[in-house]
Coordinates of C-alpha atoms in Angstrom, one line a residue:
X1 CA -14.1 182.7 -100.2
X2 CA -14.6 179.4 -102.1
X3 CA -18.0 180.3 -103.3
X4 CA -16.9 183.7 -104.6
X5 CA -14.0 182.1 -106.5
X6 CA -16.4 179.6 -108.0
X7 CA -18.7 182.4 -109.2
X8 CA -15.9 184.4 -110.7
X9 CA -14.3 181.4 -112.4
X10 CA -17.7 180.3 -113.8
X11 CA -18.4 183.8 -115.0
X12 CA -15.0 184.1 -116.8
X13 CA -14.6 180.6 -118.2
X14 CA -18.1 179.0 -118.1
X15 CA -16.9 176.1 -116.0
X16 CA -16.1 175.4 -112.3
X17 CA -12.5 175.6 -111.1
X18 CA -12.6 171.8 -110.5
X19 CA -13.7 171.1 -114.0
X20 CA -11.1 173.6 -115.3
X21 CA -8.3 171.8 -113.4
X22 CA -9.4 168.4 -114.6
X23 CA -9.8 169.7 -118.1
X24 CA -6.2 171.0 -118.1
X25 CA -4.9 167.7 -116.8
X26 CA -6.8 165.8 -119.4
X27 CA -5.6 168.1 -122.1
X28 CA -2.0 167.4 -121.1
X29 CA -2.8 163.7 -121.0
X30 CA -4.2 163.9 -124.6
X31 CA -0.9 165.4 -125.8
X32 CA 1.2 162.7 -123.9
X33 CA -1.0 159.9 -125.2
X34 CA -0.7 160.9 -128.8
X35 CA 2.9 162.2 -128.9
X36 CA 4.8 159.9 -126.5
X37 CA 5.3 156.3 -125.9
X38 CA 4.9 156.8 -122.1
X39 CA 2.7 154.2 -120.3
X40 CA -0.8 155.2 -119.4
X41 CA 0.3 154.8 -115.7
X42 CA 3.2 157.2 -116.2
X43 CA 0.9 159.7 -117.9
X44 CA -1.6 159.5 -115.1
X45 CA 1.2 160.3 -112.5
X46 CA 2.6 163.0 -114.8
X47 CA -0.8 164.7 -115.1
X48 CA -1.5 164.7 -111.3
X49 CA -4.0 161.9 -111.0
X50 CA -4.0 159.8 -107.8
X51 CA -3.6 156.5 -109.7
X52 CA -4.2 154.8 -113.0
X53 CA -7.8 153.7 -112.1
X54 CA -8.8 157.3 -111.2
X55 CA -7.2 158.7 -114.4
X56 CA -8.8 156.1 -116.6
X57 CA -12.2 156.6 -115.0
X58 CA -12.1 160.4 -115.4
X59 CA -10.6 160.3 -118.9
X60 CA -13.2 157.8 -120.1
X61 CA -16.0 159.9 -118.6
X62 CA -14.8 163.0 -120.5
X63 CA -14.0 161.3 -123.8
X64 CA -16.2 158.3 -123.9
X65 CA -13.2 155.9 -124.3
X66 CA -10.4 154.8 -122.0
X67 CA -7.0 156.4 -122.5
X68 CA -5.5 153.3 -124.3
X69 CA -8.4 153.3 -126.8
X70 CA -8.0 157.1 -127.3
X71 CA -4.3 156.6 -128.1
X72 CA -4.9 153.8 -130.6
X73 CA -8.1 155.1 -132.3
X74 CA -7.6 156.3 -135.9
X75 CA -10.9 158.2 -135.8
X76 CA -11.0 162.0 -135.2
X77 CA -10.7 162.8 -131.5
X78 CA -12.5 165.3 -129.3
X79 CA -10.3 167.5 -127.0
X80 CA -10.7 169.0 -123.6
X81 CA -9.9 172.2 -125.3
X82 CA -13.0 172.0 -127.5
X83 CA -14.9 174.0 -124.9
X84 CA -14.3 177.7 -125.5
X85 CA -13.8 178.3 -121.7
X86 CA -11.2 175.6 -121.5
X87 CA -9.4 177.1 -124.5
X88 CA -9.3 180.5 -122.8
X89 CA -8.2 178.9 -119.5
X90 CA -5.4 176.9 -121.1
X91 CA -4.2 180.1 -122.9
X92 CA -4.3 182.0 -119.5
X93 CA -2.4 179.2 -117.7
X94 CA 0.1 178.1 -120.4
X95 CA 0.3 181.3 -122.4

């Protein structure tokens, strides 16, 4: 059941499945923002967000800055993978 999956996922990774999914998508977006010249809209689509607005809103909520500012900032950046559960999840999904 959904609640059982949520409990198992939370016990294993310390986050909900929804937070894990969004964290993985934001982690992918981080990489694309920093290592490609793709537009923010193209990155949003590539990472499975419904549209640019939704991506920008969720990204800014997680990182405190919009994707374009994150890309251009010269200051050290936080990562979706800073959370130990996200790091384990990413390793389980991507190897």
